Amino acid sequence: MDIYDQEKDRVSVLDLPQLYKRPTAAELLATLKRLHLKPFCWDDTEVSEHDRVEEEGLPSYLTSIIASSLAWITDDVVKEQIWEAASARLSERSGRSAIPSVSRTFVIPATPATKAVSLTLHEPSLTDDNLGHKTWLASFLLAKRLPALRPYLPSLNKDSSQTSRPRVIELGAGTGLVGLAVAALFDVDVHLTDLPTIVPNLRSNVDTSLSNAADSAKGRISVGELDWSDLSCSEHKAEIQYDLVVAADPLYSPQHPAWLVAAIELVLKKTDQAARVVIELPLREAYMPELEDFKTRMEALGLLIEAEGLESGFDDWESAANGRTEVESMVLGLLTLAAIPTTIGVAEGISSTKKKQDDNEEEDPTVAATTEAQRMRKFHLHCYCDGPSSSAAAASITGGQVILRDEKVRPLS
């Protein structure tokens, strides 16, 4: 009786063909085929046959097949097939860095405004620390969130008949999931960039996507090299700037905040107040200093956070027991009155509030003292004088707090 034809209860490794019973080559090959681990794609709920076999004991079972001479099987070619299959099943259970090349399909769910998008990406085996050959959780989360971010991305909401199609660039595109999702969801031109060692596989994934896309989507995606550590040698042309910059999981070295911000400064269309940067960042404890450094540098560049969110999910780099990763998404925009409360905007808001309070004070004089004190707390500043105090007035405010009122500076009593 075939154990896989029974009810979908999980079965033990002891129910698999045991070597001491000398199973046939066909039985072993069929079992090893059924134990194949389908490449992990986070939202995949399909139950495959290997999910019905307890993982406990499987590595030892596979190792015993590899170590066995399989003496009762006379065909040497078939023996090699069995050993290779067992080795492949064992590597699939040895962590992401041991898995051979795989192709995974990622599905971006449909929304009321967008269609569902299915993208199949090739991931080469990880060699020479080329982490860009893996599709990371942050990329998938950002790709799924893109439709919800559209209200925060004014360049995507312009009338396409009146303006040229928006330009989007992905920095550190890796396997290309985010950039390809942008191209599929929005009417934009997308340029995907990464290191020279990553670009060949990235370009292959783009070519595959274009071959499967509708004719209207072709020609809207391009690929190029961009090394953040040496922007002077990049393929990027300084005169080409982008309305939207996207990046997912870009910080995993102390140098990356400075390099990434420099790359953003190079490519972002800073003359357009509608330009935005969208970053998806895993909150890994070891890289929190890099995250804070990045935020500080972005603010110095004139970019402030307009919207941010936090979610968590499992990455396939670690085991399910400890692989949950919190991910922060940020939309950063240029300093603008329309989106950021600048000094002028705050002053206008306070002036409006003051007018309402003055009207109330005229009706009820008892509230005047309270509202006056509240207004003054909004305007006090720390003031420190450099150099010797040249007057008694300067000496009176050195190291203290002052109030700016009626165009005069007064000590805060």
GROMACS .gro file of C-alpha atoms in nm:
model
  413
    1MET     CA    1   0.000   0.000   0.000
    2ASP     CA    2   0.131   0.344  -0.093
    3ILE     CA    3   0.163   0.551   0.224
    4TYR     CA    4   0.102   0.869   0.020
    5ASP     CA    5  -0.244   0.749  -0.083
    6GLN     CA    6  -0.366   0.741   0.276
    7GLU     CA    7  -0.526   1.026   0.467
    8LYS     CA    8  -0.312   1.337   0.490
    9ASP     CA    9  -0.174   1.246   0.833
   10ARG     CA   10   0.198   1.305   0.867
   11VAL     CA   11   0.406   0.989   0.841
   12SER     CA   12   0.730   0.889   1.006
   13VAL     CA   13   1.062   0.832   0.837
   14LEU     CA   14   1.025   0.471   0.955
   15ASP     CA   15   0.738   0.433   0.707
   16LEU     CA   16   0.972   0.505   0.416
   17PRO     CA   17   1.151   0.222   0.230
   18GLN     CA   18   1.424   0.096   0.464
   19LEU     CA   19   1.761  -0.008   0.325
   20TYR     CA   20   1.784  -0.327   0.531
   21LYS     CA   21   1.482  -0.452   0.335
   22ARG     CA   22   1.667  -0.387   0.007
   23PRO     CA   23   1.398  -0.181  -0.169
   24THR     CA   24   1.403  -0.166  -0.546
   25ALA     CA   25   1.566   0.120  -0.730
   26ALA     CA   26   1.223   0.235  -0.849
   27GLU     CA   27   1.095   0.252  -0.490
   28LEU     CA   28   1.394   0.458  -0.376
   29LEU     CA   29   1.376   0.699  -0.670
   30ALA     CA   30   1.001   0.748  -0.620
   31THR     CA   31   1.050   0.817  -0.249
   32LEU     CA   32   1.331   1.064  -0.312
   33LYS     CA   33   1.120   1.243  -0.570
   34ARG     CA   34   0.836   1.276  -0.318
   35LEU     CA   35   1.077   1.417  -0.057
   36HIS     CA   36   1.177   1.706  -0.285
   37LEU     CA   37   1.143   2.037  -0.100
   38LYS     CA   38   0.961   2.288  -0.315
   39PRO     CA   39   1.138   2.627  -0.308
   40PHE     CA   40   0.990   2.834  -0.028
   41CYS     CA   41   0.764   3.126  -0.129
   42TRP     CA   42   0.627   3.293   0.180
   43ASP     CA   43   0.254   3.301   0.106
   44ASP     CA   44   0.247   2.956  -0.055
   45THR     CA   45  -0.020   2.744   0.118
   46GLU     CA   46  -0.011   2.445  -0.117
   47VAL     CA   47   0.055   2.118   0.067
   48SER     CA   48   0.306   1.897  -0.113
   49GLU     CA   49   0.388   1.535  -0.040
   50HIS     CA   50   0.706   1.614   0.153
   51ASP     CA   51   0.495   1.822   0.398
   52ARG     CA   52   0.324   1.496   0.503
   53VAL     CA   53   0.652   1.336   0.612
   54GLU     CA   54   0.800   1.416   0.954
   55GLU     CA   55   1.131   1.595   0.906
   56GLU     CA   56   1.275   1.436   1.217
   57GLY     CA   57   1.515   1.162   1.112
   58LEU     CA   58   1.511   1.250   0.741
   59PRO     CA   59   1.870   1.384   0.727
   60SER     CA   60   1.998   1.056   0.874
   61TYR     CA   61   1.780   0.857   0.635
   62LEU     CA   62   1.916   1.046   0.334
   63THR     CA   63   2.274   1.020   0.462
   64SER     CA   64   2.236   0.643   0.495
   65ILE     CA   65   2.133   0.619   0.129
   66ILE     CA   66   2.433   0.828   0.020
   67ALA     CA   67   2.669   0.614   0.229
   68SER     CA   68   2.523   0.281   0.113
   69SER     CA   69   2.683   0.083  -0.166
   70LEU     CA   70   2.334  -0.025  -0.279
   71ALA     CA   71   2.491  -0.361  -0.357
   72TRP     CA   72   2.158  -0.528  -0.444
   73ILE     CA   73   2.110  -0.281  -0.733
   74THR     CA   74   2.315  -0.394  -1.032
   75ASP     CA   75   2.276  -0.093  -1.263
   76ASP     CA   76   2.555   0.156  -1.184
   77VAL     CA   77   2.380   0.439  -1.371
   78VAL     CA   78   2.069   0.397  -1.159
   79LYS     CA   79   2.284   0.390  -0.844
   80GLU     CA   80   2.430   0.728  -0.940
   81GLN     CA   81   2.080   0.863  -0.992
   82ILE     CA   82   1.977   0.749  -0.643
   83TRP     CA   83   2.288   0.899  -0.477
   84GLU     CA   84   2.245   1.228  -0.663
   85ALA     CA   85   1.877   1.250  -0.569
   86ALA     CA   86   1.951   1.174  -0.203
   87SER     CA   87   2.229   1.435  -0.201
   88ALA     CA   88   1.993   1.694  -0.350
   89ARG     CA   89   1.724   1.620  -0.089
   90LEU     CA   90   1.985   1.652   0.188
   91SER     CA   91   2.117   1.986   0.058
   92GLU     CA   92   1.759   2.119   0.046
   93ARG     CA   93   1.745   2.062   0.421
   94SER     CA   94   2.084   2.215   0.500
   95GLY     CA   95   1.995   2.586   0.496
   96ARG     CA   96   1.965   2.847   0.222
   97SER     CA   97   2.339   2.874   0.162
   98ALA     CA   98   2.358   2.502   0.075
   99ILE     CA   99   2.062   2.493  -0.162
  100PRO     CA  100   2.153   2.468  -0.531
  101SER     CA  101   2.009   2.702  -0.793
  102VAL     CA  102   1.631   2.735  -0.769
  103SER     CA  103   1.348   2.919  -0.941
  104ARG     CA  104   1.070   3.057  -0.725
  105THR     CA  105   0.735   3.209  -0.817
  106PHE     CA  106   0.614   3.507  -0.614
  107VAL     CA  107   0.253   3.626  -0.629
  108ILE     CA  108   0.155   3.987  -0.555
  109PRO     CA  109  -0.215   3.967  -0.460
  110ALA     CA  110  -0.476   4.163  -0.653
  111THR     CA  111  -0.626   4.480  -0.504
  112PRO     CA  112  -0.931   4.682  -0.610
  113ALA     CA  113  -0.697   4.900  -0.816
  114THR     CA  114  -0.438   4.647  -0.939
  115LYS     CA  115  -0.432   4.300  -1.090
  116ALA     CA  116  -0.254   4.003  -0.935
  117VAL     CA  117   0.108   3.974  -1.046
  118SER     CA  118   0.303   3.648  -1.069
  119LEU     CA  119   0.681   3.669  -1.107
  120THR     CA  120   0.915   3.371  -1.147
  121LEU     CA  121   1.273   3.449  -1.047
  122HIS     CA  122   1.588   3.241  -1.079
  123GLU     CA  123   1.821   3.234  -0.778
  124PRO     CA  124   2.170   3.092  -0.838
  125SER     CA  125   2.342   2.900  -0.561
  126LEU     CA  126   2.504   3.135  -0.312
  127THR     CA  127   2.878   3.158  -0.378
  128ASP     CA  128   3.143   3.416  -0.289
  129ASP     CA  129   2.902   3.589  -0.048
  130ASN     CA  130   2.681   3.711  -0.336
  131LEU     CA  131   2.375   3.774  -0.119
  132GLY     CA  132   2.207   3.953  -0.410
  133HIS     CA  133   2.139   3.614  -0.565
  134LYS     CA  134   1.873   3.549  -0.299
  135THR     CA  135   1.524   3.700  -0.285
  136TRP     CA  136   1.490   3.837   0.069
  137LEU     CA  137   1.175   3.872   0.274
  138ALA     CA  138   1.193   4.253   0.270
  139SER     CA  139   1.167   4.252  -0.110
  140PHE     CA  140   0.854   4.039  -0.104
  141LEU     CA  141   0.688   4.250   0.167
  142LEU     CA  142   0.764   4.573  -0.020
  143ALA     CA  143   0.640   4.430  -0.350
  144LYS     CA  144   0.310   4.333  -0.186
  145ARG     CA  145   0.273   4.674  -0.022
  146LEU     CA  146   0.331   4.881  -0.337
  147PRO     CA  147  -0.039   4.931  -0.427
  148ALA     CA  148  -0.109   5.065  -0.077
  149LEU     CA  149   0.180   5.310  -0.102
  150ARG     CA  150   0.051   5.480  -0.416
  151PRO     CA  151  -0.125   5.766  -0.227
  152TYR     CA  152   0.216   5.862  -0.084
  153LEU     CA  153   0.384   5.867  -0.426
  154PRO     CA  154   0.258   6.179  -0.608
  155SER     CA  155   0.477   6.120  -0.914
  156LEU     CA  156   0.274   5.805  -0.988
  157ASN     CA  157  -0.052   5.996  -0.973
  158LYS     CA  158   0.025   6.261  -1.235
  159ASP     CA  159  -0.180   6.278  -1.555
  160SER     CA  160   0.022   6.063  -1.796
  161SER     CA  161  -0.129   6.247  -2.091
  162GLN     CA  162   0.017   6.575  -1.965
  163THR     CA  163   0.359   6.456  -1.847
  164SER     CA  164   0.620   6.201  -1.945
  165ARG     CA  165   0.599   5.859  -1.786
  166PRO     CA  166   0.753   5.857  -1.435
  167ARG     CA  167   1.099   5.709  -1.396
  168VAL     CA  168   1.171   5.460  -1.117
  169ILE     CA  169   1.507   5.316  -1.015
  170GLU     CA  170   1.573   5.024  -0.781
  171LEU     CA  171   1.903   5.029  -0.594
  172GLY     CA  172   2.046   4.689  -0.503
  173ALA     CA  173   1.777   4.511  -0.703
  174GLY     CA  174   1.915   4.159  -0.642
  175THR     CA  175   1.687   3.916  -0.823
  176GLY     CA  176   1.462   4.204  -0.932
  177LEU     CA  177   1.138   4.131  -0.745
  178VAL     CA  178   1.059   4.489  -0.634
  179GLY     CA  179   1.149   4.658  -0.963
  180LEU     CA  180   0.961   4.403  -1.171
  181ALA     CA  181   0.657   4.441  -0.944
  182VAL     CA  182   0.668   4.821  -0.989
  183ALA     CA  183   0.677   4.780  -1.367
  184ALA     CA  184   0.386   4.536  -1.361
  185LEU     CA  185   0.167   4.744  -1.129
  186PHE     CA  186   0.223   5.099  -1.253
  187ASP     CA  187   0.262   5.277  -1.586
  188VAL     CA  188   0.627   5.371  -1.533
  189ASP     CA  189   0.975   5.317  -1.673
  190VAL     CA  190   1.188   5.112  -1.433
  191HIS     CA  191   1.568   5.083  -1.418
  192LEU     CA  192   1.707   4.800  -1.201
  193THR     CA  193   2.065   4.827  -1.073
  194ASP     CA  194   2.313   4.621  -0.875
  195LEU     CA  195   2.678   4.514  -0.861
  196PRO     CA  196   2.847   4.370  -1.172
  197THR     CA  197   2.846   4.019  -1.020
  198ILE     CA  198   2.469   4.034  -0.963
  199VAL     CA  199   2.360   4.197  -1.291
  200PRO     CA  200   2.383   3.887  -1.520
  201ASN     CA  201   2.120   3.695  -1.321
  202LEU     CA  202   1.916   4.014  -1.272
  203ARG     CA  203   1.914   4.076  -1.648
  204SER     CA  204   1.812   3.715  -1.710
  205ASN     CA  205   1.515   3.752  -1.474
  206VAL     CA  206   1.412   4.075  -1.647
  207ASP     CA  207   1.436   3.910  -1.990
  208THR     CA  208   1.218   3.623  -1.865
  209SER     CA  209   0.965   3.868  -1.726
  210LEU     CA  210   0.952   4.065  -2.050
  211SER     CA  211   0.902   3.750  -2.255
  212ASN     CA  212   0.601   3.661  -2.038
  213ALA     CA  213   0.455   4.013  -2.023
  214ALA     CA  214   0.197   4.174  -2.244
  215ASP     CA  215   0.330   4.368  -2.543
  216SER     CA  216   0.240   4.697  -2.375
  217ALA     CA  217   0.482   4.623  -2.094
  218LYS     CA  218   0.787   4.554  -2.309
  219GLY     CA  219   1.062   4.814  -2.324
  220ARG     CA  220   0.970   4.968  -1.989
  221ILE     CA  221   1.237   4.784  -1.790
  222SER     CA  222   1.614   4.824  -1.814
  223VAL     CA  223   1.912   4.690  -1.618
  224GLY     CA  224   2.247   4.849  -1.536
  225GLU     CA  225   2.544   4.831  -1.302
  226LEU     CA  226   2.564   5.070  -1.007
  227ASP     CA  227   2.831   5.023  -0.743
  228TRP     CA  228   2.751   5.250  -0.449
  229SER     CA  229   3.110   5.234  -0.325
  230ASP     CA  230   3.244   5.387  -0.649
  231LEU     CA  231   2.977   5.598  -0.814
  232SER     CA  232   3.232   5.766  -1.041
  233CYS     CA  233   3.277   5.439  -1.228
  234SER     CA  234   2.909   5.354  -1.258
  235GLU     CA  235   2.710   5.337  -1.581
  236HIS     CA  236   2.466   5.596  -1.450
  237LYS     CA  237   2.448   5.923  -1.639
  238ALA     CA  238   2.431   6.223  -1.408
  239GLU     CA  239   2.169   6.397  -1.622
  240ILE     CA  240   1.923   6.108  -1.574
  241GLN     CA  241   1.728   6.146  -1.252
  242TYR     CA  242   1.433   5.954  -1.116
  243ASP     CA  243   1.094   6.040  -0.968
  244LEU     CA  244   1.098   5.738  -0.737
  245VAL     CA  245   1.386   5.545  -0.578
  246VAL     CA  246   1.314   5.206  -0.418
  247ALA     CA  247   1.538   4.971  -0.220
  248ALA     CA  248   1.476   4.666  -0.002
  249ASP     CA  249   1.710   4.536   0.269
  250PRO     CA  250   2.005   4.754   0.156
  251LEU     CA  251   2.198   4.787   0.485
  252TYR     CA  252   2.424   4.505   0.599
  253SER     CA  253   2.761   4.678   0.638
  254PRO     CA  254   2.880   4.985   0.835
  255GLN     CA  255   2.971   5.156   0.505
  256HIS     CA  256   2.629   5.108   0.347
  257PRO     CA  257   2.444   5.408   0.498
  258ALA     CA  258   2.694   5.655   0.352
  259TRP     CA  259   2.716   5.472   0.019
  260LEU     CA  260   2.339   5.433  -0.016
  261VAL     CA  261   2.263   5.798   0.065
  262ALA     CA  262   2.527   5.908  -0.186
  263ALA     CA  263   2.364   5.690  -0.451
  264ILE     CA  264   2.020   5.833  -0.368
  265GLU     CA  265   2.158   6.186  -0.394
  266LEU     CA  266   2.300   6.098  -0.737
  267VAL     CA  267   1.982   5.953  -0.889
  268LEU     CA  268   1.688   6.127  -0.717
  269LYS     CA  269   1.518   6.414  -0.900
  270LYS     CA  270   1.570   6.664  -0.619
  271THR     CA  271   1.425   6.953  -0.825
  272ASP     CA  272   1.080   6.794  -0.809
  273GLN     CA  273   0.887   6.810  -0.483
  274ALA     CA  274   0.694   6.501  -0.593
  275ALA     CA  275   1.008   6.284  -0.589
  276ARG     CA  276   1.010   6.010  -0.324
  277VAL     CA  277   1.230   5.735  -0.180
  278VAL     CA  278   1.079   5.408  -0.054
  279ILE     CA  279   1.298   5.189   0.167
  280GLU     CA  280   1.215   4.853   0.326
  281LEU     CA  281   1.450   4.773   0.616
  282PRO     CA  282   1.460   4.462   0.837
  283LEU     CA  283   1.508   4.563   1.200
  284ARG     CA  284   1.799   4.333   1.274
  285GLU     CA  285   1.952   4.413   1.612
  286ALA     CA  286   2.308   4.390   1.480
  287TYR     CA  287   2.241   4.663   1.221
  288MET     CA  288   2.041   4.916   1.424
  289PRO     CA  289   2.337   5.162   1.428
  290GLU     CA  290   2.344   5.149   1.047
  291LEU     CA  291   1.969   5.219   1.038
  292GLU     CA  292   2.003   5.526   1.260
  293ASP     CA  293   2.303   5.644   1.059
  294PHE     CA  294   2.099   5.611   0.741
  295LYS     CA  295   1.809   5.815   0.881
  296THR     CA  296   2.045   6.090   0.997
  297ARG     CA  297   2.215   6.112   0.659
  298MET     CA  298   1.883   6.119   0.473
  299GLU     CA  299   1.764   6.407   0.689
  300ALA     CA  300   2.086   6.594   0.619
  301LEU     CA  301   2.015   6.545   0.249
  302GLY     CA  302   1.681   6.723   0.292
  303LEU     CA  303   1.466   6.409   0.300
  304LEU     CA  304   1.226   6.341   0.585
  305ILE     CA  305   0.997   6.048   0.663
  306GLU     CA  306   0.643   6.108   0.538
  307ALA     CA  307   0.500   5.766   0.621
  308GLU     CA  308   0.628   5.452   0.784
  309GLY     CA  309   0.496   5.115   0.893
  310LEU     CA  310   0.607   4.801   1.071
  311GLU     CA  311   0.530   4.436   1.005
  312SER     CA  312   0.693   4.101   1.068
  313GLY     CA  313   0.739   3.779   0.878
  314PHE     CA  314   0.962   3.474   0.842
  315ASP     CA  315   1.263   3.484   0.617
  316ASP     CA  316   1.383   3.152   0.477
  317TRP     CA  317   1.743   3.219   0.574
  318GLU     CA  318   1.679   3.093   0.926
  319SER     CA  319   1.463   2.822   1.076
  320ALA     CA  320   1.097   2.881   1.147
  321ALA     CA  321   1.176   2.876   1.519
  322ASN     CA  322   1.390   3.189   1.514
  323GLY     CA  323   1.346   3.330   1.165
  324ARG     CA  324   1.080   3.594   1.235
  325THR     CA  325   1.203   3.933   1.119
  326GLU     CA  326   1.045   4.271   1.185
  327VAL     CA  327   1.052   4.495   0.879
  328GLU     CA  328   1.012   4.873   0.868
  329SER     CA  329   0.893   5.049   0.554
  330MET     CA  330   0.959   5.419   0.501
  331VAL     CA  331   0.846   5.671   0.240
  332LEU     CA  332   1.081   5.969   0.239
  333GLY     CA  333   1.012   6.293   0.059
  334LEU     CA  334   1.180   6.622  -0.010
  335LEU     CA  335   1.119   6.899   0.241
  336THR     CA  336   0.797   7.058   0.117
  337LEU     CA  337   0.515   7.264   0.267
  338ALA     CA  338   0.261   7.031   0.114
  339ALA     CA  339   0.387   6.728   0.302
  340ILE     CA  340   0.619   6.834   0.586
  341PRO     CA  341   0.533   7.080   0.868
  342THR     CA  342   0.806   7.340   0.813
  343THR     CA  343   0.870   7.644   1.032
  344ILE     CA  344   0.631   7.852   0.820
  345GLY     CA  345   0.364   7.585   0.836
  346VAL     CA  346   0.393   7.556   1.214
  347ALA     CA  347   0.382   7.934   1.255
  348GLU     CA  348   0.070   7.960   1.042
  349GLY     CA  349  -0.097   7.685   1.243
  350ILE     CA  350  -0.011   7.854   1.573
  351SER     CA  351  -0.135   8.190   1.444
  352SER     CA  352  -0.471   8.033   1.361
  353THR     CA  353  -0.491   7.875   1.705
  354LYS     CA  354  -0.394   8.203   1.871
  355LYS     CA  355  -0.679   8.387   1.696
  356LYS     CA  356  -0.933   8.138   1.829
  357GLN     CA  357  -0.786   8.165   2.180
  358ASP     CA  358  -0.795   8.546   2.168
  359ASP     CA  359  -1.164   8.530   2.081
  360ASN     CA  360  -1.223   8.303   2.381
  361GLU     CA  361  -1.027   8.536   2.610
  362GLU     CA  362  -1.246   8.828   2.515
  363GLU     CA  363  -1.550   8.626   2.620
  364ASP     CA  364  -1.390   8.488   2.938
  365PRO     CA  365  -1.090   8.691   3.075
  366THR     CA  366  -1.013   8.421   3.336
  367VAL     CA  367  -0.855   8.198   3.073
  368ALA     CA  368  -0.612   8.467   2.952
  369ALA     CA  369  -0.329   8.385   3.196
  370THR     CA  370  -0.345   8.011   3.120
  371THR     CA  371  -0.349   8.051   2.742
  372GLU     CA  372  -0.067   8.306   2.755
  373ALA     CA  373   0.158   8.059   2.941
  374GLN     CA  374   0.068   7.781   2.696
  375ARG     CA  375   0.157   8.001   2.398
  376MET     CA  376   0.493   8.095   2.548
  377ARG     CA  377   0.593   7.733   2.598
  378LYS     CA  378   0.554   7.681   2.224
  379PHE     CA  379   0.815   7.947   2.146
  380HIS     CA  380   1.093   7.909   2.403
  381LEU     CA  381   1.437   7.829   2.265
  382HIS     CA  382   1.770   7.726   2.417
  383CYS     CA  383   2.015   8.007   2.358
  384TYR     CA  384   2.392   7.990   2.416
  385CYS     CA  385   2.623   8.283   2.341
  386ASP     CA  386   2.967   8.212   2.193
  387GLY     CA  387   3.258   8.431   2.303
  388PRO     CA  388   3.265   8.697   2.571
  389SER     CA  389   2.942   8.877   2.656
  390SER     CA  390   2.972   9.230   2.522
  391SER     CA  391   2.675   9.362   2.713
  392ALA     CA  392   2.469   9.302   3.021
  393ALA     CA  393   2.176   9.197   2.801
  394ALA     CA  394   2.385   8.926   2.635
  395ALA     CA  395   2.516   8.806   2.969
  396SER     CA  396   2.161   8.775   3.102
  397ILE     CA  397   2.061   8.513   2.843
  398THR     CA  398   2.387   8.317   2.811
  399GLY     CA  399   2.312   7.947   2.867
  400GLY     CA  400   1.945   8.017   2.939
  401GLN     CA  401   1.613   8.004   2.760
  402VAL     CA  402   1.457   8.293   2.572
  403ILE     CA  403   1.119   8.381   2.422
  404LEU     CA  404   1.075   8.531   2.078
  405ARG     CA  405   0.780   8.766   2.114
  406ASP     CA  406   0.680   9.082   1.930
  407GLU     CA  407   1.007   9.060   1.733
  408LYS     CA  408   1.206   9.090   2.057
  409VAL     CA  409   1.413   8.837   2.251
  410ARG     CA  410   1.317   8.815   2.618
  411PRO     CA  411   1.452   8.594   2.899
  412LEU     CA  412   1.218   8.316   3.009
  413SER     CA  413   1.142   8.383   3.376
   0.00000   0.00000   0.00000
